[in-house]
Each structure stands twice: as C-alpha cells, then as structure tokens.
Short mmCIF file of the C-alpha atoms (twelve columns), coordinates in Angstrom:
data_MODEL
# 
_entry.id   MODEL 
# 
loop_
_atom_site.group_PDB 
_atom_site.id 
_atom_site.type_symbol 
_atom_site.label_atom_id 
_atom_site.label_alt_id 
_atom_site.label_comp_id 
_atom_site.label_asym_id 
_atom_site.label_seq_id 
_atom_site.Cartn_x 
_atom_site.Cartn_y 
_atom_site.Cartn_z 
_atom_site.pdbx_PDB_model_num 
ATOM 1   C CA . MET A 1   17.526  -2.001  -19.854 1 
ATOM 2   C CA . ALA A 2   16.384  -1.007  -16.478 1 
ATOM 3   C CA . LYS A 3   19.234  -0.793  -13.761 1 
ATOM 4   C CA . ILE A 4   18.722  -3.190  -10.689 1 
ATOM 5   C CA . THR A 5   18.394  -1.199  -7.471  1 
ATOM 6   C CA . ASN A 6   19.766  -2.738  -4.372  1 
ATOM 7   C CA . LEU A 7   17.485  -1.403  -1.397  1 
ATOM 8   C CA . PRO A 8   18.353  -1.456  2.305   1 
ATOM 9   C CA . ILE A 9   17.163  -4.653  4.151   1 
ATOM 10  C CA . ILE A 10  15.766  -4.307  7.484   1 
ATOM 11  C CA . ASP A 11  15.646  -7.227  9.933   1 
ATOM 12  C CA . MET A 12  12.604  -6.867  11.914  1 
ATOM 13  C CA . SER A 13  13.746  -9.428  14.310  1 
ATOM 14  C CA . SER A 14  16.916  -7.602  15.413  1 
ATOM 15  C CA . PRO A 15  17.252  -6.334  18.863  1 
ATOM 16  C CA . ASP A 16  19.244  -3.447  17.642  1 
ATOM 17  C CA . ARG A 17  16.512  -0.891  17.145  1 
ATOM 18  C CA . GLU A 18  18.796  2.103   16.801  1 
ATOM 19  C CA . PHE A 19  20.584  0.620   13.781  1 
ATOM 20  C CA . ASN A 20  17.069  -0.333  12.279  1 
ATOM 21  C CA . ALA A 21  16.057  3.201   12.849  1 
ATOM 22  C CA . LYS A 22  19.113  4.797   11.183  1 
ATOM 23  C CA . SER A 23  18.800  2.347   8.243   1 
ATOM 24  C CA . VAL A 24  15.085  3.155   7.836   1 
ATOM 25  C CA . ARG A 25  15.784  6.853   8.003   1 
ATOM 26  C CA . GLN A 26  18.607  6.664   5.365   1 
ATOM 27  C CA . ALA A 27  16.302  4.552   2.980   1 
ATOM 28  C CA . CYS A 28  13.309  6.963   3.534   1 
ATOM 29  C CA . VAL A 29  15.476  9.989   2.610   1 
ATOM 30  C CA . ASP A 30  17.396  8.492   -0.181  1 
ATOM 31  C CA . CYS A 31  14.460  6.621   -2.130  1 
ATOM 32  C CA . GLY A 32  11.507  6.082   0.108   1 
ATOM 33  C CA . PHE A 33  11.863  2.053   -0.453  1 
ATOM 34  C CA . PHE A 34  13.356  -0.544  1.659   1 
ATOM 35  C CA . TYR A 35  12.711  -4.364  2.372   1 
ATOM 36  C CA . ILE A 36  11.804  -5.939  5.738   1 
ATOM 37  C CA . ILE A 37  12.862  -9.688  6.554   1 
ATOM 38  C CA . ASN A 38  12.045  -11.859 9.391   1 
ATOM 39  C CA . HIS A 39  8.737   -10.014 9.738   1 
ATOM 40  C CA . GLY A 40  6.667   -12.820 11.491  1 
ATOM 41  C CA . ILE A 41  4.014   -13.263 8.772   1 
ATOM 42  C CA . ASP A 42  3.997   -16.978 8.012   1 
ATOM 43  C CA . ASP A 43  4.822   -18.205 4.489   1 
ATOM 44  C CA . GLY A 44  1.759   -20.526 4.510   1 
ATOM 45  C CA . LEU A 45  -0.486  -17.477 5.128   1 
ATOM 46  C CA . LYS A 46  0.797   -15.580 2.300   1 
ATOM 47  C CA . SER A 47  0.417   -18.710 0.281   1 
ATOM 48  C CA . LYS A 48  -3.155  -19.002 1.113   1 
ATOM 49  C CA . VAL A 49  -3.811  -15.210 0.183   1 
ATOM 50  C CA . PHE A 50  -2.152  -15.634 -3.106  1 
ATOM 51  C CA . ASP A 51  -4.340  -18.824 -3.732  1 
ATOM 52  C CA . GLN A 52  -7.491  -17.130 -2.597  1 
ATOM 53  C CA . SER A 53  -6.795  -14.155 -4.707  1 
ATOM 54  C CA . ASN A 54  -5.755  -16.122 -7.907  1 
ATOM 55  C CA . LYS A 55  -9.173  -18.158 -7.556  1 
ATOM 56  C CA . PHE A 56  -11.158 -14.831 -7.200  1 
ATOM 57  C CA . PHE A 57  -9.852  -13.305 -10.253 1 
ATOM 58  C CA . ALA A 58  -10.426 -16.434 -12.307 1 
ATOM 59  C CA . LEU A 59  -13.952 -16.110 -11.590 1 
ATOM 60  C CA . PRO A 60  -16.315 -15.069 -14.592 1 
ATOM 61  C CA . ASP A 61  -16.828 -11.246 -14.743 1 
ATOM 62  C CA . HIS A 62  -20.493 -11.478 -13.633 1 
ATOM 63  C CA . GLU A 63  -19.460 -13.130 -10.579 1 
ATOM 64  C CA . LYS A 64  -16.838 -10.723 -9.662  1 
ATOM 65  C CA . MET A 65  -19.153 -7.927  -10.504 1 
ATOM 66  C CA . ARG A 66  -21.303 -9.006  -7.732  1 
ATOM 67  C CA . VAL A 67  -18.920 -7.371  -5.249  1 
ATOM 68  C CA . LYS A 68  -17.980 -4.284  -7.229  1 
ATOM 69  C CA . VAL A 69  -16.398 -1.621  -5.173  1 
ATOM 70  C CA . ASN A 70  -18.896 0.199   -2.843  1 
ATOM 71  C CA . ASN A 71  -18.970 3.606   -1.798  1 
ATOM 72  C CA . ASP A 72  -16.830 2.823   0.939   1 
ATOM 73  C CA . TYR A 73  -14.120 1.499   -1.406  1 
ATOM 74  C CA . ARG A 74  -14.377 -2.097  -0.340  1 
ATOM 75  C CA . GLY A 75  -14.691 -4.715  -3.075  1 
ATOM 76  C CA . TYR A 76  -13.669 -5.613  -6.675  1 
ATOM 77  C CA . THR A 77  -12.170 -2.925  -9.194  1 
ATOM 78  C CA . PRO A 78  -12.418 -4.270  -12.536 1 
ATOM 79  C CA . THR A 79  -9.657  -3.478  -15.392 1 
ATOM 80  C CA . PHE A 80  -9.577  0.202   -16.545 1 
ATOM 81  C CA . PHE A 81  -11.675 1.319   -13.311 1 
ATOM 82  C CA . GLU A 82  -8.893  3.270   -12.006 1 
ATOM 83  C CA . ASN A 83  -6.240  5.689   -13.259 1 
ATOM 84  C CA . LEU A 84  -3.473  6.203   -11.044 1 
ATOM 85  C CA . ASP A 85  -2.040  9.199   -12.962 1 
ATOM 86  C CA . PRO A 86  -5.186  11.412  -13.833 1 
ATOM 87  C CA . SER A 87  -2.616  13.974  -15.784 1 
ATOM 88  C CA . VAL A 88  -2.273  11.330  -18.527 1 
ATOM 89  C CA . GLU A 89  -5.050  10.603  -20.847 1 
ATOM 90  C CA . SER A 90  -5.985  6.843   -20.934 1 
ATOM 91  C CA . LYS A 91  -9.042  4.553   -20.530 1 
ATOM 92  C CA . GLY A 92  -7.465  3.494   -17.273 1 
ATOM 93  C CA . ASP A 93  -4.897  1.116   -15.753 1 
ATOM 94  C CA . MET A 94  -4.654  -2.504  -16.985 1 
ATOM 95  C CA . LYS A 95  -5.268  -4.275  -13.487 1 
ATOM 96  C CA . GLU A 96  -8.209  -5.365  -11.596 1 
ATOM 97  C CA . GLY A 97  -8.031  -5.277  -7.773  1 
ATOM 98  C CA . TYR A 98  -10.150 -6.116  -4.624  1 
ATOM 99  C CA . TYR A 99  -10.260 -3.769  -1.528  1 
ATOM 100 C CA . ILE A 100 -10.465 -5.145  2.053   1 
ATOM 101 C CA . GLY A 101 -10.634 -2.970  5.072   1 
ATOM 102 C CA . PRO A 102 -11.146 -3.242  8.680   1 
ATOM 103 C CA . SER A 103 -13.920 -5.724  9.505   1 
ATOM 104 C CA . LYS A 104 -16.028 -3.205  11.408  1 
ATOM 105 C CA . ASP A 105 -16.651 0.557   10.925  1 
ATOM 106 C CA . VAL A 106 -16.043 2.191   14.153  1 
ATOM 107 C CA . LYS A 107 -18.358 5.202   13.697  1 
ATOM 108 C CA . SER A 108 -21.201 3.460   12.063  1 
ATOM 109 C CA . GLY A 109 -20.876 0.023   13.776  1 
ATOM 110 C CA . CYS A 110 -21.458 -1.353  10.320  1 
ATOM 111 C CA . TYR A 111 -19.624 -4.288  8.586   1 
ATOM 112 C CA . LEU A 112 -18.494 -2.718  5.348   1 
ATOM 113 C CA . ASN A 113 -16.416 -5.404  3.650   1 
ATOM 114 C CA . GLN A 114 -17.947 -7.348  0.673   1 
ATOM 115 C CA . TRP A 115 -17.182 -10.897 0.533   1 
ATOM 116 C CA . PRO A 116 -17.610 -13.344 -2.339  1 
ATOM 117 C CA . SER A 117 -20.290 -15.977 -1.611  1 
ATOM 118 C CA . LYS A 118 -19.205 -19.153 0.576   1 
ATOM 119 C CA . GLU A 119 -20.455 -21.267 -2.000  1 
ATOM 120 C CA . VAL A 120 -17.911 -19.836 -4.359  1 
ATOM 121 C CA . LEU A 121 -14.968 -19.339 -2.230  1 
ATOM 122 C CA . PRO A 122 -15.671 -20.839 1.113   1 
ATOM 123 C CA . PHE A 123 -12.227 -19.746 2.818   1 
ATOM 124 C CA . TRP A 124 -11.892 -16.365 1.359   1 
ATOM 125 C CA . LYS A 125 -13.243 -14.146 4.367   1 
ATOM 126 C CA . GLU A 126 -11.362 -16.115 6.971   1 
ATOM 127 C CA . THR A 127 -8.215  -16.045 4.812   1 
ATOM 128 C CA . MET A 128 -8.195  -12.369 4.182   1 
ATOM 129 C CA . GLU A 129 -9.506  -11.389 7.953   1 
ATOM 130 C CA . CYS A 130 -6.451  -13.347 9.291   1 
ATOM 131 C CA . TYR A 131 -4.124  -11.758 6.925   1 
ATOM 132 C CA . HIS A 132 -5.443  -8.163  7.860   1 
ATOM 133 C CA . GLU A 133 -5.020  -8.778  11.578  1 
ATOM 134 C CA . ASN A 134 -1.583  -10.115 11.063  1 
ATOM 135 C CA . MET A 135 -0.303  -7.170  8.852   1 
ATOM 136 C CA . LEU A 136 -1.786  -4.696  11.184  1 
ATOM 137 C CA . THR A 137 0.434   -5.995  13.813  1 
ATOM 138 C CA . LEU A 138 3.332   -5.879  11.649  1 
ATOM 139 C CA . GLY A 139 2.503   -2.410  10.276  1 
ATOM 140 C CA . THR A 140 2.027   -1.008  13.855  1 
ATOM 141 C CA . LYS A 141 5.609   -2.477  14.809  1 
ATOM 142 C CA . LEU A 142 7.206   -1.085  11.744  1 
ATOM 143 C CA . LEU A 143 5.684   2.401   12.508  1 
ATOM 144 C CA . SER A 144 7.454   2.226   15.828  1 
ATOM 145 C CA . ILE A 145 10.754  2.218   13.985  1 
ATOM 146 C CA . VAL A 146 9.685   4.856   11.587  1 
ATOM 147 C CA . ALA A 147 9.036   7.126   14.697  1 
ATOM 148 C CA . LEU A 148 12.537  6.507   15.980  1 
ATOM 149 C CA . ALA A 149 13.913  7.259   12.601  1 
ATOM 150 C CA . LEU A 150 12.234  10.557  12.834  1 
ATOM 151 C CA . ASN A 151 13.762  11.178  16.481  1 
ATOM 152 C CA . LEU A 152 10.346  10.649  17.932  1 
ATOM 153 C CA . ASP A 153 9.078   8.574   20.872  1 
ATOM 154 C CA . LYS A 154 8.737   4.823   19.377  1 
ATOM 155 C CA . ASN A 155 4.925   5.294   20.366  1 
ATOM 156 C CA . PHE A 156 4.520   8.690   18.668  1 
ATOM 157 C CA . PHE A 157 1.907   7.394   16.010  1 
ATOM 158 C CA . GLU A 158 -0.191  5.535   18.684  1 
ATOM 159 C CA . ASN A 159 -0.196  8.802   20.865  1 
ATOM 160 C CA . VAL A 160 -1.560  11.004  18.288  1 
ATOM 161 C CA . SER A 161 -4.308  8.499   17.798  1 
ATOM 162 C CA . ALA A 162 -2.993  7.560   14.169  1 
ATOM 163 C CA . LEU A 163 -3.348  3.913   14.906  1 
ATOM 164 C CA . LYS A 164 -6.444  3.988   16.912  1 
ATOM 165 C CA . ASP A 165 -8.708  2.389   14.295  1 
ATOM 166 C CA . PRO A 166 -6.563  3.233   11.450  1 
ATOM 167 C CA . ASN A 167 -7.488  2.979   7.727   1 
ATOM 168 C CA . ALA A 168 -5.631  -0.304  7.016   1 
ATOM 169 C CA . PHE A 169 -6.691  -1.847  3.727   1 
ATOM 170 C CA . ILE A 170 -5.490  -5.024  1.728   1 
ATOM 171 C CA . ARG A 171 -5.491  -4.477  -1.876  1 
ATOM 172 C CA . LEU A 172 -5.319  -7.600  -4.042  1 
ATOM 173 C CA . LEU A 173 -4.001  -6.944  -7.559  1 
ATOM 174 C CA . HIS A 174 -3.872  -8.792  -10.790 1 
ATOM 175 C CA . TYR A 175 -2.365  -7.691  -14.004 1 
ATOM 176 C CA . PRO A 176 -3.599  -9.501  -17.064 1 
ATOM 177 C CA . GLY A 177 -0.846  -10.661 -19.327 1 
ATOM 178 C CA . HIS A 178 -1.986  -8.510  -22.226 1 
ATOM 179 C CA . LEU A 179 1.013   -6.993  -24.141 1 
ATOM 180 C CA . THR A 180 0.123   -3.237  -24.608 1 
ATOM 181 C CA . THR A 181 2.863   -0.489  -25.479 1 
ATOM 182 C CA . ILE A 182 3.366   2.505   -23.496 1 
ATOM 183 C CA . VAL A 183 2.339   4.555   -26.656 1 
ATOM 184 C CA . ASP A 184 -1.207  2.958   -26.078 1 
ATOM 185 C CA . GLY A 185 -1.297  4.085   -22.475 1 
ATOM 186 C CA . GLY A 186 -0.974  0.580   -21.455 1 
ATOM 187 C CA . TYR A 187 0.335   0.582   -17.898 1 
ATOM 188 C CA . GLY A 188 -0.532  -2.057  -15.290 1 
ATOM 189 C CA . ALA A 189 -0.521  0.688   -12.845 1 
ATOM 190 C CA . SER A 190 0.522   4.233   -14.284 1 
ATOM 191 C CA . ALA A 191 3.065   6.369   -12.692 1 
ATOM 192 C CA . HIS A 192 1.984   7.173   -9.239  1 
ATOM 193 C CA . SER A 193 2.945   7.606   -5.546  1 
ATOM 194 C CA . ASP A 194 0.958   6.020   -2.770  1 
ATOM 195 C CA . TYR A 195 -1.422  8.142   -1.009  1 
ATOM 196 C CA . GLY A 196 -0.859  7.311   2.850   1 
ATOM 197 C CA . MET A 197 1.763   6.449   5.448   1 
ATOM 198 C CA . ILE A 198 3.172   3.144   4.544   1 
ATOM 199 C CA . THR A 199 2.640   0.265   2.113   1 
ATOM 200 C CA . LEU A 200 3.805   -3.149  2.354   1 
ATOM 201 C CA . LEU A 201 3.859   -5.389  -0.822  1 
ATOM 202 C CA . ILE A 202 4.651   -9.037  -1.639  1 
ATOM 203 C CA . CYS A 203 4.715   -10.267 -5.271  1 
ATOM 204 C CA . ARG A 204 5.104   -13.713 -6.795  1 
ATOM 205 C CA . GLU A 205 8.624   -14.926 -6.738  1 
ATOM 206 C CA . LYS A 206 8.689   -14.531 -10.760 1 
ATOM 207 C CA . ASP A 207 7.630   -10.940 -10.397 1 
ATOM 208 C CA . VAL A 208 9.348   -7.687  -9.597  1 
ATOM 209 C CA . LEU A 209 8.308   -4.238  -8.495  1 
ATOM 210 C CA . PRO A 210 8.951   -2.019  -11.428 1 
ATOM 211 C CA . ARG A 211 9.648   1.613   -10.904 1 
ATOM 212 C CA . LEU A 212 9.958   4.368   -13.370 1 
ATOM 213 C CA . TRP A 213 13.450  3.576   -14.670 1 
ATOM 214 C CA . GLU A 214 14.599  0.747   -12.358 1 
ATOM 215 C CA . ASP A 215 13.531  -2.893  -11.201 1 
ATOM 216 C CA . VAL A 216 13.723  -3.953  -7.633  1 
ATOM 217 C CA . HIS A 217 15.153  -7.526  -6.808  1 
ATOM 218 C CA . HIS A 218 12.848  -10.099 -5.508  1 
ATOM 219 C CA . ILE A 219 14.028  -11.475 -1.999  1 
ATOM 220 C CA . ASP A 220 12.198  -14.767 -1.111  1 
ATOM 221 C CA . GLY A 221 9.838   -14.079 1.811   1 
ATOM 222 C CA . ALA A 222 10.681  -10.235 1.984   1 
ATOM 223 C CA . PHE A 223 8.032   -7.281  1.865   1 
ATOM 224 C CA . ILE A 224 8.811   -4.399  -0.088  1 
ATOM 225 C CA . VAL A 225 8.124   -1.163  1.946   1 
ATOM 226 C CA . ASN A 226 7.490   2.199   0.445   1 
ATOM 227 C CA . ILE A 227 6.621   5.563   2.005   1 
ATOM 228 C CA . GLY A 228 3.458   7.307   1.068   1 
ATOM 229 C CA . ASP A 229 2.558   10.891  0.414   1 
ATOM 230 C CA . MET A 230 1.092   11.572  3.844   1 
ATOM 231 C CA . LEU A 231 4.092   10.492  5.460   1 
ATOM 232 C CA . GLU A 232 6.158   12.535  3.015   1 
ATOM 233 C CA . ARG A 233 3.942   15.513  4.306   1 
ATOM 234 C CA . TRP A 234 4.139   14.733  7.940   1 
ATOM 235 C CA . THR A 235 7.767   14.859  7.599   1 
ATOM 236 C CA . ASN A 236 7.998   18.138  5.669   1 
ATOM 237 C CA . CYS A 237 9.349   16.140  2.644   1 
ATOM 238 C CA . LEU A 238 12.359  14.819  4.658   1 
ATOM 239 C CA . PHE A 239 11.131  11.187  3.789   1 
ATOM 240 C CA . ARG A 240 10.462  10.576  0.047   1 
ATOM 241 C CA . SER A 241 7.374   9.353   -1.395  1 
ATOM 242 C CA . THR A 242 8.716   7.930   -4.772  1 
ATOM 243 C CA . LEU A 243 6.878   7.685   -8.210  1 
ATOM 244 C CA . HIS A 244 6.389   4.128   -9.434  1 
ATOM 245 C CA . ARG A 245 4.651   2.124   -11.900 1 
ATOM 246 C CA . VAL A 246 3.742   -1.267  -13.330 1 
ATOM 247 C CA . LEU A 247 4.382   -1.862  -17.054 1 
ATOM 248 C CA . SER A 248 1.963   -4.269  -18.925 1 
ATOM 249 C CA . VAL A 249 4.828   -6.378  -20.300 1 
ATOM 250 C CA . GLY A 250 2.877   -9.286  -21.648 1 
ATOM 251 C CA . GLN A 251 3.470   -11.141 -18.129 1 
ATOM 252 C CA . GLU A 252 0.534   -12.168 -16.049 1 
ATOM 253 C CA . ARG A 253 1.277   -10.721 -12.387 1 
ATOM 254 C CA . TYR A 254 -0.153  -10.948 -8.917  1 
ATOM 255 C CA . SER A 255 0.554   -8.888  -5.916  1 
ATOM 256 C CA . VAL A 256 -0.730  -8.296  -2.626  1 
ATOM 257 C CA . ALA A 257 -0.640  -4.744  -0.879  1 
ATOM 258 C CA . PHE A 258 -1.159  -3.534  2.533   1 
ATOM 259 C CA . PHE A 259 -1.722  0.069   3.048   1 
ATOM 260 C CA . LEU A 260 -1.591  1.331   6.665   1 
ATOM 261 C CA . ASP A 261 -2.908  5.016   7.003   1 
ATOM 262 C CA . PRO A 262 -3.954  6.988   9.944   1 
ATOM 263 C CA . ASN A 263 -7.375  7.273   11.716  1 
ATOM 264 C CA . ALA A 264 -9.636  9.433   9.543   1 
ATOM 265 C CA . ASP A 265 -9.716  12.105  12.293  1 
ATOM 266 C CA . CYS A 266 -5.928  12.339  12.796  1 
ATOM 267 C CA . ILE A 267 -4.496  15.613  12.038  1 
ATOM 268 C CA . VAL A 268 -1.333  15.563  9.875   1 
ATOM 269 C CA . GLU A 269 0.733   18.407  10.336  1 
ATOM 270 C CA . CYS A 270 4.554   19.129  10.001  1 
ATOM 271 C CA . LEU A 271 6.410   17.235  12.838  1 
ATOM 272 C CA . GLU A 272 8.469   19.419  15.022  1 
ATOM 273 C CA . SER A 273 11.567  17.112  14.406  1 
ATOM 274 C CA . CYS A 274 11.183  18.120  10.678  1 
ATOM 275 C CA . ARG A 275 10.901  21.890  10.867  1 
ATOM 276 C CA . SER A 276 13.140  24.679  11.661  1 
ATOM 277 C CA . GLU A 277 13.637  28.476  10.734  1 
ATOM 278 C CA . ALA A 278 15.544  27.468  7.797   1 
ATOM 279 C CA . CYS A 279 12.849  24.680  6.733   1 
ATOM 280 C CA . PRO A 280 9.505   25.935  7.735   1 
ATOM 281 C CA . PRO A 281 6.276   23.708  7.216   1 
ATOM 282 C CA . ARG A 282 5.487   23.275  3.365   1 
ATOM 283 C CA . PHE A 283 1.937   22.253  3.912   1 
ATOM 284 C CA . PRO A 284 -0.985  23.224  6.242   1 
ATOM 285 C CA . PRO A 285 -2.458  20.900  8.629   1 
ATOM 286 C CA . ILE A 286 -5.251  18.471  7.050   1 
ATOM 287 C CA . ARG A 287 -7.482  15.742  8.494   1 
ATOM 288 C CA . SER A 288 -6.136  12.393  7.329   1 
ATOM 289 C CA . GLY A 289 -9.660  11.200  6.149   1 
ATOM 290 C CA . ASP A 290 -10.171 14.269  3.866   1 
ATOM 291 C CA . TYR A 291 -6.729  14.094  2.330   1 
ATOM 292 C CA . LEU A 292 -7.349  10.369  1.533   1 
ATOM 293 C CA . LEU A 293 -10.667 10.911  0.115   1 
ATOM 294 C CA . GLN A 294 -9.335  13.745  -2.153  1 
ATOM 295 C CA . ARG A 295 -6.828  11.437  -3.538  1 
ATOM 296 C CA . MET A 296 -9.158  8.312   -4.057  1 
ATOM 297 C CA . ALA A 297 -11.614 10.633  -5.846  1 
ATOM 298 C CA . ALA A 298 -9.038  11.941  -8.234  1 
ATOM 299 C CA . ALA A 299 -7.933  8.170   -9.054  1 
ATOM 300 C CA . TYR A 300 -11.595 6.970   -9.500  1 
ATOM 301 C CA . GLY A 301 -12.668 10.144  -11.448 1 
ATOM 302 C CA . LEU A 302 -15.186 11.040  -8.633  1 
ATOM 303 C CA . LYS A 303 -16.446 14.604  -7.772  1 
# 
C-alpha cells in the first residue's frame, strides 16, 4: 500500500514572509512539493472551472476535435496523444486534456487560444480567462516567496524579465475510468517531472495526486505546488523536481493544473546563490523558450 506523505503547508495570507520562505526552501530541497492555503482563489471560481471542464470532456469526440491542439500548443489533446515518459514504449497516456495560454501573443499580436463554440459552451471562455488572470497573480506572489527562499530579492524573477509576458498555461485534465494494468502501459500520466518553474494543481475532493510510491493527502481548498525541471536547473539542483505519475485505477478523475514558466526569451542560468567553488554550475545557460520546446516536442513525438 502506498505511503501517505505529509507535505508542508504554506499559508499565503501569513505576514511572516521569512517563515514562509524558510518553509518553502525546506520543502523544495526535501521533495519539491508543498501545499498552499488562503491563496485568494475563490472556491466559486474553481467550481466553475471544473464545471466547464467536465462539460467539455463530456462532448462527443467530433466536437472536441474541432479545437484539437494547434502548433502553439493551445486546445484539446485526445487520449493517448501524449507520452510523458518517452523512454517507455506505450501507445500514450490515458488522459485527455486542454491547453489554455495567455490571451494574446505579445510578439505576433495574435490571439492563439482555441475556444469551443459559444453555442456549445457559452460560459467557457470567460471562465477560463478569469481563472488564468487570477492564477497568474497568485503564481507571481508565490514566486516572490520562492525568490526569498533562494536568498534573492523578492522581485528577482520580475527583475530578470521571467514574469514579463510569461508562458503561463492552464491544463484541464480528464482521466477516464478505464481499468488498465501497469503491465499494459496504462498510466493516466506516465512517470514524469514537470518542465518549467512551478505547477499549481487542484483535484476533485475524492482525488489524490499519486506519486511514484506515495499518495498525497487531499486538503480542501488547497493547491498542491511542485517544482519543475527549469527551476531545478536554475537552482543548480538545490531544489528538487520530483518524478510523479497518475495511475489508471478504474476511477474517473478531473484535475486542473496551472503551469507558470518564464518569458520565452528569459535566459535560465545558475543562480549566484546556488553556486560555489565546491558546487559549480551543472548546466549551461539556455533560453527558456528553447528548453520548453525541446521538452514539449519529446512528449508529443515531434521532430
């Protein structure tokens, strides 16, 4: 039976920023996961997001495929479209999803998101745009605590332009309730670590976030936060980006992830506070956008 993991709980409303920063640092060094509570995201808004998500995934396949993911990674991804662990031979992960990014692409001036028709889901677009805006505000606030946890100025990520037009994406996820064994390669999401800076996840109350060998308690109203590979790289592996997966256990699941990643032109290189003579940089500098594209291409089998 899986061990139940008790993760640190960060109270976003606490005025004690030093305590929160120390708690985040310890969590990120130990396991790369923690909870946040009193985060300011209204329960009613979260309920609306789940309601709209459920309605979309309940649509007929032909209706969902009208907004199949485009070259800008916006839109619907059908079951088996993605394989988060390319090292394992399988027909893909047993989940369907939907990517929603910033409303407008800064460089092109184009609106890249794809939306179901208003005739089918009249409240979808406004709900998702509202959630994206609120989550970006929360993510920015959380990254100021992460900066303090790294002994940096609280505005570090803004000062290096990471948060100037960041790659911030909602990912709606639906795991069908088909029972498939591990032998069959039947993962809801195969073993993976997230690509970017931070991920904020909410699940339905009956769900948990399964990791490789452990289950994470549900805390009503809380977000589960995990560190991504890019932040691990930025911190010279001080902060851990931990492998996790979702098993297909015969229970239908819904979750909503928010990925907050740097501006595509931001250069990710070892932080001064994370390097020394004894611990030199492990990775060369890389443009954030190039790194994310490499990882996305691998997950989707693109050249």
